[in-house]
Short mmCIF file of C-alpha atoms in Angstrom, two decimals:
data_model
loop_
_atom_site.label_atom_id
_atom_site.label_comp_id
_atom_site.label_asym_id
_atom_site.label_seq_id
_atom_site.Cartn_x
_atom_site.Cartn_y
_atom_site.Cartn_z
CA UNK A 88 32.12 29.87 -40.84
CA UNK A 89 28.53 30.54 -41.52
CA UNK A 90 28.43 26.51 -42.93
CA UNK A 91 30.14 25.08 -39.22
CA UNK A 92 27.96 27.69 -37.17
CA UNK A 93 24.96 26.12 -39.16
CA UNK A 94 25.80 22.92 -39.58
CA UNK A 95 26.80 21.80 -35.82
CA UNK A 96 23.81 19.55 -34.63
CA UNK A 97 22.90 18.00 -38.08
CA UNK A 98 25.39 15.37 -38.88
CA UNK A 99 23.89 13.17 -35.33
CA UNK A 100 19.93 13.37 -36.60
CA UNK A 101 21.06 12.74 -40.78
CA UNK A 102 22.39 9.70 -39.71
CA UNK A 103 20.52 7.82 -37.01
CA UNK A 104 17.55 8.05 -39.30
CA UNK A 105 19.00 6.95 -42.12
CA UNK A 106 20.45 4.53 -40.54
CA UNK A 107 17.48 2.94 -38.77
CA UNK A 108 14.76 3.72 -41.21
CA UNK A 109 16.48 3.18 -44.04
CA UNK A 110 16.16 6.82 -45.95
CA UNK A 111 15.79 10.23 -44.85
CA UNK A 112 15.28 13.33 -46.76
CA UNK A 113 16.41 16.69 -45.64
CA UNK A 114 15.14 19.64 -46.49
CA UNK A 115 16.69 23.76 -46.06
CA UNK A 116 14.24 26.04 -45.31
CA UNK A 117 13.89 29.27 -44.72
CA UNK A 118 11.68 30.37 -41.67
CA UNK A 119 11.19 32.62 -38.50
CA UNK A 120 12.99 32.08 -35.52
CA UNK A 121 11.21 30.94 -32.39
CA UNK A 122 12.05 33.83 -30.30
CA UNK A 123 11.73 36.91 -33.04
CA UNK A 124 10.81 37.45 -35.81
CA UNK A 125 14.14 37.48 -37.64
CA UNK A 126 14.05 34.86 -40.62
CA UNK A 127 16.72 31.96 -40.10
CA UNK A 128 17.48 28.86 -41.83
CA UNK A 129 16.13 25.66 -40.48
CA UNK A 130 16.45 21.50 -41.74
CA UNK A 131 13.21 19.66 -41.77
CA UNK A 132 13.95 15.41 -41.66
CA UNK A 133 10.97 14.59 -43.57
CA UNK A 134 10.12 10.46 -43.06
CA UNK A 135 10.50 8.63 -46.32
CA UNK A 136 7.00 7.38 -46.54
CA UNK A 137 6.02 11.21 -46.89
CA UNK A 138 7.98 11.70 -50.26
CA UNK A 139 7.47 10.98 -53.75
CA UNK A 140 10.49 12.06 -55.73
CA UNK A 141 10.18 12.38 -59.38
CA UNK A 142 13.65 11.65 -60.49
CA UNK A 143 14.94 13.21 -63.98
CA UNK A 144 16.84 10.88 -66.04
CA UNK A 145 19.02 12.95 -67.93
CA UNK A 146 20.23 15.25 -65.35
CA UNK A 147 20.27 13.02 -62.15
CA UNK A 148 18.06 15.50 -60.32
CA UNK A 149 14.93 15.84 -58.75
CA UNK A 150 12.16 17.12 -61.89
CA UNK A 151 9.68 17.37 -59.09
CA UNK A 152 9.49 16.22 -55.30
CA UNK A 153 5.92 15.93 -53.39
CA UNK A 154 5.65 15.93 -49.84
CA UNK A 155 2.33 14.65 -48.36
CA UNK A 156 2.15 15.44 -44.49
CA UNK A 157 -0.59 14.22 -42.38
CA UNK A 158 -2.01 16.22 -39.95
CA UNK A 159 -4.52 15.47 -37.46
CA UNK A 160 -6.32 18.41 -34.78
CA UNK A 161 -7.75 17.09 -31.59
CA UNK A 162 -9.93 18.21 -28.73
CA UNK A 163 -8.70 19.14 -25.12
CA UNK A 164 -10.30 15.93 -24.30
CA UNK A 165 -8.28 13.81 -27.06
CA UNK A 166 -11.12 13.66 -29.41
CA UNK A 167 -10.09 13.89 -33.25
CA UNK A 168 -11.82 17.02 -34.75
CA UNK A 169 -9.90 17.31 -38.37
CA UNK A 170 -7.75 14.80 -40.27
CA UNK A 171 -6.43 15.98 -43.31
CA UNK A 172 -3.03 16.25 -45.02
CA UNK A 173 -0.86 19.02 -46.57
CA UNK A 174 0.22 17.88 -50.31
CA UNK A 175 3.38 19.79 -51.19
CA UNK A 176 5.09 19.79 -54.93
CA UNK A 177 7.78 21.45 -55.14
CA UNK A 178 9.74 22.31 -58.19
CA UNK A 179 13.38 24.19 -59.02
CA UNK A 180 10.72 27.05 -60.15
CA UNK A 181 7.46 26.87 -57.59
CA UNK A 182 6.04 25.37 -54.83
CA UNK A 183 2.30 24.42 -55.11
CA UNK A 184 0.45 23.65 -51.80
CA UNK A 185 -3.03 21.84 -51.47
CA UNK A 186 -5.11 20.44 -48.98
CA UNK A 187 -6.53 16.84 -48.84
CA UNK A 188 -9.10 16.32 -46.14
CA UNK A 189 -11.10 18.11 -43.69
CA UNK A 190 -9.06 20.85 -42.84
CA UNK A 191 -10.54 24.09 -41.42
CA UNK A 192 -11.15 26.67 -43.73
CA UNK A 193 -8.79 29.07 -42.36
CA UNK A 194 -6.05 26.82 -42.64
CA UNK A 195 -6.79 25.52 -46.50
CA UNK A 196 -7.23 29.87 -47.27
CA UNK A 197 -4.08 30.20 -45.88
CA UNK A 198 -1.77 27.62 -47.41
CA UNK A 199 -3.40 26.47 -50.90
CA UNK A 200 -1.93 28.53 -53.59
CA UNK A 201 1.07 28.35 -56.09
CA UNK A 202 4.66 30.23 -54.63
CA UNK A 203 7.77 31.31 -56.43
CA UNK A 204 10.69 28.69 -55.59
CA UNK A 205 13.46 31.38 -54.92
CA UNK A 206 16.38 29.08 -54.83
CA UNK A 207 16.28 27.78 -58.52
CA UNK A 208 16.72 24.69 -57.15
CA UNK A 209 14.51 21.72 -54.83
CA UNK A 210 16.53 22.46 -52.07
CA UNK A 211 15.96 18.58 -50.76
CA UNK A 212 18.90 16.31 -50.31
CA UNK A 213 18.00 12.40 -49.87
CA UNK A 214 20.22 10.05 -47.66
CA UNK A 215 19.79 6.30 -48.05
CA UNK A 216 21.75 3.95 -46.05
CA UNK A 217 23.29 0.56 -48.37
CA UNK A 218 21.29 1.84 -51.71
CA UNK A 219 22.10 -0.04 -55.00
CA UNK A 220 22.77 1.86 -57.75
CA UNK A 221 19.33 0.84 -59.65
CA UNK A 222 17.38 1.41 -56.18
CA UNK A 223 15.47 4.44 -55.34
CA UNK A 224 15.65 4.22 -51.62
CA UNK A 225 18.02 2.42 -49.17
CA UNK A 226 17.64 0.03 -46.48
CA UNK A 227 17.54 0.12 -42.65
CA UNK A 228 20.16 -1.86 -40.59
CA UNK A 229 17.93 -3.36 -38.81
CA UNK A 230 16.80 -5.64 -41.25
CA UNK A 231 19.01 -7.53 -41.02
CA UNK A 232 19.27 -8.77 -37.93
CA UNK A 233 15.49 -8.06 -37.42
CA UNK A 234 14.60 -11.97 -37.07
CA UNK A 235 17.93 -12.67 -34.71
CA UNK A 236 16.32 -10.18 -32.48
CA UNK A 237 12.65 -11.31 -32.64
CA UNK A 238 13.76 -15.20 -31.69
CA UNK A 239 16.05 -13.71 -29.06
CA UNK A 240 13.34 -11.96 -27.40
CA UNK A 241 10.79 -15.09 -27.81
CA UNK A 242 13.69 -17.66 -26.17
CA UNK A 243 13.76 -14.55 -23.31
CA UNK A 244 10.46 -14.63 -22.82
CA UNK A 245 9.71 -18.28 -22.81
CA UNK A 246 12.73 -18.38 -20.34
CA UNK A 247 10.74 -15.50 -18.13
CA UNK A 248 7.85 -17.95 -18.44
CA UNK A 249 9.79 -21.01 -17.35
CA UNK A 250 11.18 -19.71 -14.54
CA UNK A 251 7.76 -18.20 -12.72
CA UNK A 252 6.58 -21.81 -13.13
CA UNK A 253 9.16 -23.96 -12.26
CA UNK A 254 11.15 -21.63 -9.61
CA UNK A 255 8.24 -22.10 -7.26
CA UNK A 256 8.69 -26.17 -5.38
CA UNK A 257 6.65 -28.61 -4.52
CA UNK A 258 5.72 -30.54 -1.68
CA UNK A 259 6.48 -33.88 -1.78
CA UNK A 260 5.16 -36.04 1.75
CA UNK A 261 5.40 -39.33 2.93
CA UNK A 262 3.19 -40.01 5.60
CA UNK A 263 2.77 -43.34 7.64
CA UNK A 264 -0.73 -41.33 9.12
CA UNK A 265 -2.07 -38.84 6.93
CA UNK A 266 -4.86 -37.76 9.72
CA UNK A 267 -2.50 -37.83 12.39
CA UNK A 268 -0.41 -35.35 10.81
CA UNK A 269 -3.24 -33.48 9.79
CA UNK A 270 -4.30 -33.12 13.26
CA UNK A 271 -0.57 -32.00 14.58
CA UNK A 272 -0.09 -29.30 12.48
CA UNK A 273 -3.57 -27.45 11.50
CA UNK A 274 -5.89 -26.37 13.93
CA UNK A 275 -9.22 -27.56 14.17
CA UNK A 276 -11.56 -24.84 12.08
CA UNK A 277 -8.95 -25.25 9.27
CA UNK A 278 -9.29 -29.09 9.46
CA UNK A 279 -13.34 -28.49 9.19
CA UNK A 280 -13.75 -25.95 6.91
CA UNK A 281 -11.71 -28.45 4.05
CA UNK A 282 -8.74 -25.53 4.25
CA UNK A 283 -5.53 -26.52 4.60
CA UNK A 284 -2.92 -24.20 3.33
CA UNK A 285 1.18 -24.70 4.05
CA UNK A 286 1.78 -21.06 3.81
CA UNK A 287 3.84 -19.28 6.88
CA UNK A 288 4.26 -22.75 8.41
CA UNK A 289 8.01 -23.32 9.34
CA UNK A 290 7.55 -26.48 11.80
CA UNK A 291 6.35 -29.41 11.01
CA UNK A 292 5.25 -32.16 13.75
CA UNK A 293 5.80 -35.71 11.95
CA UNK A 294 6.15 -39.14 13.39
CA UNK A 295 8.73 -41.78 12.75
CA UNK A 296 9.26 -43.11 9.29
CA UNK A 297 7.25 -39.94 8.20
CA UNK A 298 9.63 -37.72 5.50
CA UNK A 299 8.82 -34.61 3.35
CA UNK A 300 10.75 -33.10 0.43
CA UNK A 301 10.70 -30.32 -2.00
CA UNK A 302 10.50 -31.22 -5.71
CA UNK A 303 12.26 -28.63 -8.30
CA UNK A 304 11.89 -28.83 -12.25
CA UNK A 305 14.77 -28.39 -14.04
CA UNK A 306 14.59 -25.00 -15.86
CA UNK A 307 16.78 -25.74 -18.84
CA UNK A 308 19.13 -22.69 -18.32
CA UNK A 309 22.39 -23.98 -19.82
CA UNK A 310 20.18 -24.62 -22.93
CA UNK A 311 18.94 -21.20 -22.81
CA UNK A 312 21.77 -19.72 -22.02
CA UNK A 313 23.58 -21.70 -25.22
CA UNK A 314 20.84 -20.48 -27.11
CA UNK A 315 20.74 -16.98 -26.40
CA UNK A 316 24.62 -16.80 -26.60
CA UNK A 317 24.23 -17.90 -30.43
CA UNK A 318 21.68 -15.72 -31.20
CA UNK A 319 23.75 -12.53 -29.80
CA UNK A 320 27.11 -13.66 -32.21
CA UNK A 321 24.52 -13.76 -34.98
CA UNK A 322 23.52 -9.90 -34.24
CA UNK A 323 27.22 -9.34 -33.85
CA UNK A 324 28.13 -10.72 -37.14
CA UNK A 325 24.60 -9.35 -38.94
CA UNK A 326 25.58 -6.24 -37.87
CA UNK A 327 29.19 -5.89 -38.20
CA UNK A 328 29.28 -4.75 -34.56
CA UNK A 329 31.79 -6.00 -31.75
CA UNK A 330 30.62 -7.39 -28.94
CA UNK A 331 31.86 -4.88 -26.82
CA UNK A 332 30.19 -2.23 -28.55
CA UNK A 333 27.21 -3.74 -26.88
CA UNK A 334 28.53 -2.97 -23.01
CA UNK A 335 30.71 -3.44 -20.30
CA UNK A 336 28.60 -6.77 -19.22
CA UNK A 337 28.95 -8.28 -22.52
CA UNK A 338 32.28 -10.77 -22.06
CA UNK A 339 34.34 -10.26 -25.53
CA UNK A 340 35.65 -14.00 -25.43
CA UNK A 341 36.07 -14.37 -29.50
CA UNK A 342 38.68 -12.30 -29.95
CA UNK A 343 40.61 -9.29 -28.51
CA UNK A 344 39.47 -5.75 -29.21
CA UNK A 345 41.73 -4.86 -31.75
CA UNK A 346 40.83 -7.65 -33.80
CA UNK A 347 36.98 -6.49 -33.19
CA UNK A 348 37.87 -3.02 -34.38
CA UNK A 349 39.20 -4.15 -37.87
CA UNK A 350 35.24 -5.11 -39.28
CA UNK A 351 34.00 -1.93 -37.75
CA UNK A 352 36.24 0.50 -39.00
CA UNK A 353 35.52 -0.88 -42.37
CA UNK A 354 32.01 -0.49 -41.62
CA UNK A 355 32.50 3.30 -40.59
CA UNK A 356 35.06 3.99 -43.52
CA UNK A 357 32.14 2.15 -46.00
CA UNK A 358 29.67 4.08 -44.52
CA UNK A 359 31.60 7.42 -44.38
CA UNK A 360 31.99 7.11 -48.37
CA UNK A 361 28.48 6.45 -48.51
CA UNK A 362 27.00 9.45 -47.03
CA UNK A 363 29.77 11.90 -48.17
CA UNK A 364 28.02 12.89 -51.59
CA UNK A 365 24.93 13.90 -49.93
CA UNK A 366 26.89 15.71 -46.83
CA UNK A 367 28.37 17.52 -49.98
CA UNK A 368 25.35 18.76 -51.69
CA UNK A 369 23.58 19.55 -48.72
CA UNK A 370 26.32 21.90 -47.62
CA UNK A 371 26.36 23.41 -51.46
CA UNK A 372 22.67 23.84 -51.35
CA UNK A 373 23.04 26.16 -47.86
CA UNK A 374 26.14 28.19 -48.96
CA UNK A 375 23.92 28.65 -52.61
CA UNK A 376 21.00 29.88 -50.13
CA UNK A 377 23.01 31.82 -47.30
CA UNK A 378 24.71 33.60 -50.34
CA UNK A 379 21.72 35.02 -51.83
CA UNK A 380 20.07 35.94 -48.57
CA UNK A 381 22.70 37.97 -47.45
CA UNK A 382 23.67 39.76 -50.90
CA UNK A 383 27.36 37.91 -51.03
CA UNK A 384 28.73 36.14 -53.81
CA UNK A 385 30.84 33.32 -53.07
CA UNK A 386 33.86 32.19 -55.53
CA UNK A 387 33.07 28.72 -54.95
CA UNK A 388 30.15 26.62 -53.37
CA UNK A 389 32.63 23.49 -53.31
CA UNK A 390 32.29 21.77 -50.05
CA UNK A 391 34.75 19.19 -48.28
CA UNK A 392 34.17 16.60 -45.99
CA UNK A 393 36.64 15.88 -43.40
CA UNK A 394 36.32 13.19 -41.03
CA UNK A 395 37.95 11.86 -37.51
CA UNK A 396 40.76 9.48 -38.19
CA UNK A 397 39.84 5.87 -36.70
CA UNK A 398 42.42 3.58 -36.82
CA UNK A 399 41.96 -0.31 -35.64
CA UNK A 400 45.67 -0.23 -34.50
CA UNK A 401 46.64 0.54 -30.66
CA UNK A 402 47.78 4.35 -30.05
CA UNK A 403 50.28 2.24 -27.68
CA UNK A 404 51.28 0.08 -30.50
CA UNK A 405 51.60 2.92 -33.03
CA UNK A 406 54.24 4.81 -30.55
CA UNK A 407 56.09 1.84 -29.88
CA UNK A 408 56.58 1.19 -33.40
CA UNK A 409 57.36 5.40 -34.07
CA UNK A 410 59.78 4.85 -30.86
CA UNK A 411 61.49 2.21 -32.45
CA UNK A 412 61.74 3.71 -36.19
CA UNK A 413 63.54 6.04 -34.31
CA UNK A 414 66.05 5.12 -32.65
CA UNK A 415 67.06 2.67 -34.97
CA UNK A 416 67.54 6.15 -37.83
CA UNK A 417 69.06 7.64 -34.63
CA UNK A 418 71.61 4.69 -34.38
#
């Protein structure tokens, strides 16, 4: 119980980092409450490019982990006043804590010093997302489909561009009396200060044979549109997403959605298997702390995952098939 109570709002932040940066390290700590003074436990996400992890080779641990966290103090006005950062090594036995920078003095008197690790262990867990097994950190997802996205927003844009110049007609005029026109339909101060502008005019006086026409560019939508229609089945297929995954206003035209689901539930199940290890020794590493902060000894600090069943098959489909197993045992 104390792991669920605990344990209830970090699964969602674990694993949109991880999966859009790439890696994510999480950290237990033990610290004060916001509203008292009571001591709780707390998980810090600390950003990859923060950590240095000094891997052991034998065990398959952590020898040493240092966390460098920049800080920067500014003015009411905005101004930057200090810019410094808080160098952190931490170790199964102690925690060491110095100051790089211009920090005030009360802070470095404060935090530099050498503490006793409690735990007996770096009570850091990392999660990288699509890892090989000779690779120190992971990947994000969105690298792959990174340049599908930039050239989809460039062909927007160029179409954004397209349209503000070519939505707007032209005036095309032919006139058997240019000045006689001229004098029909502008008065006479516009005629002599060189002025003539065809805004707000809805009437036009013309003579016979005269004729005037609007001229519109073609904007090259259906090439666009082609365009921008292959560059979204790329992302779809980079990403091992369906396309209705994406919204209600994306038409799903390749295939139905149960034939969508099958990719993505191997995705989920892959990355389910992926993250379970670390899921596992982050919940180990709390019950190991919880136990020794509240004096109990625990038979076991085994953990299990369990997950959600997803299934690419129709819950319709599934009871049909049940209903029929049936009644033909029934029979």
């Amino acid at each position: 119980r104390c792991l669920s109570d605990w344990s209830s709002d970090v699964c969602s932040s674990d694993l949109r980092n991880t999966l859009r940066d790439g890696d994510v390290f999480a950290r237990i700590v033990r610290t004060k409450g916001r509203f008292d003074t009571q001591e709780v436990f707390d998980m810090q996400l600390i950003p990859p490019e923060w950590v240095t992890p000094i891997p052991d080779p034998l065990s398959g641990g952590y020898m040493e982990v240092i966390i460098k966290t920049p800080i920067e103090n500014r003015d009411r006005d905005g101004s930057l006043r200090h810019s410094y950062s808080v160098v952190e090594v931490i170790t199964p036995t102690a925690r060491e804590i110095t100051i790089e920078g211009s920090a005030p003095f009360d802070i470095k008197e404060k935090l530099q010093g050498t503490y006793e690790n409690p735990w007996g262990f770096i009570p850091i867990v990392h999660f990288k997302n699509e890892a090989e097994d000779y690779q120190l950190f992971g990947s994000s997802d969105l690298e792959p489909i990174e340049p599908f996205m930039k050239a989809y927003h460039d062909v927007m844009l160029f179409s954004v561009q397209g349209a503000k110049l070519f939505s707007r007609p032209k005036v095309k005029m032919k006139l058997q009396d240019v000045q006689k026109f001229i004098e029909d339909n502008f008065s006479r101060e516009e005629i002599e200060r060189g002025k003539i502008k065809f805004d707000n005019k809805e009437i036009f006086f013309m003579q016979q044979g005269d004729d005037i026409e609007f001229i519109t560019a073609d904007q090259g939508l259906e090439g666009i549109t082609t365009l921008l229609k292959f560059l979204f089945f790329n992302i779809v297929d980079a990403s091992e997403t369906p396309e209705f995954a994406f919204g209600t206003a994306v038409q799903s035209s390749k295939a139905s959605v149960s034939e969508q689901m099958v990719p993505l539930v191997r995705k989920i199940r892959r990355k389910r298997a992926m993250f379970e290890e670390p899921y596992i020794e982050l919940a180990s590493m709390y019950l190991a702390m919880w136990s020794k902060v509240e004096r109990r000894k625990l038979g076991t600090y085994a953990v299990t995952v369990d997950w959600d069943e997803i299934t690419p098959r129709d819950e319709q489909g599934i009871a049909q098939t049940i209903k029929t197993l049936v009644d033909g045992l029934v029979a």
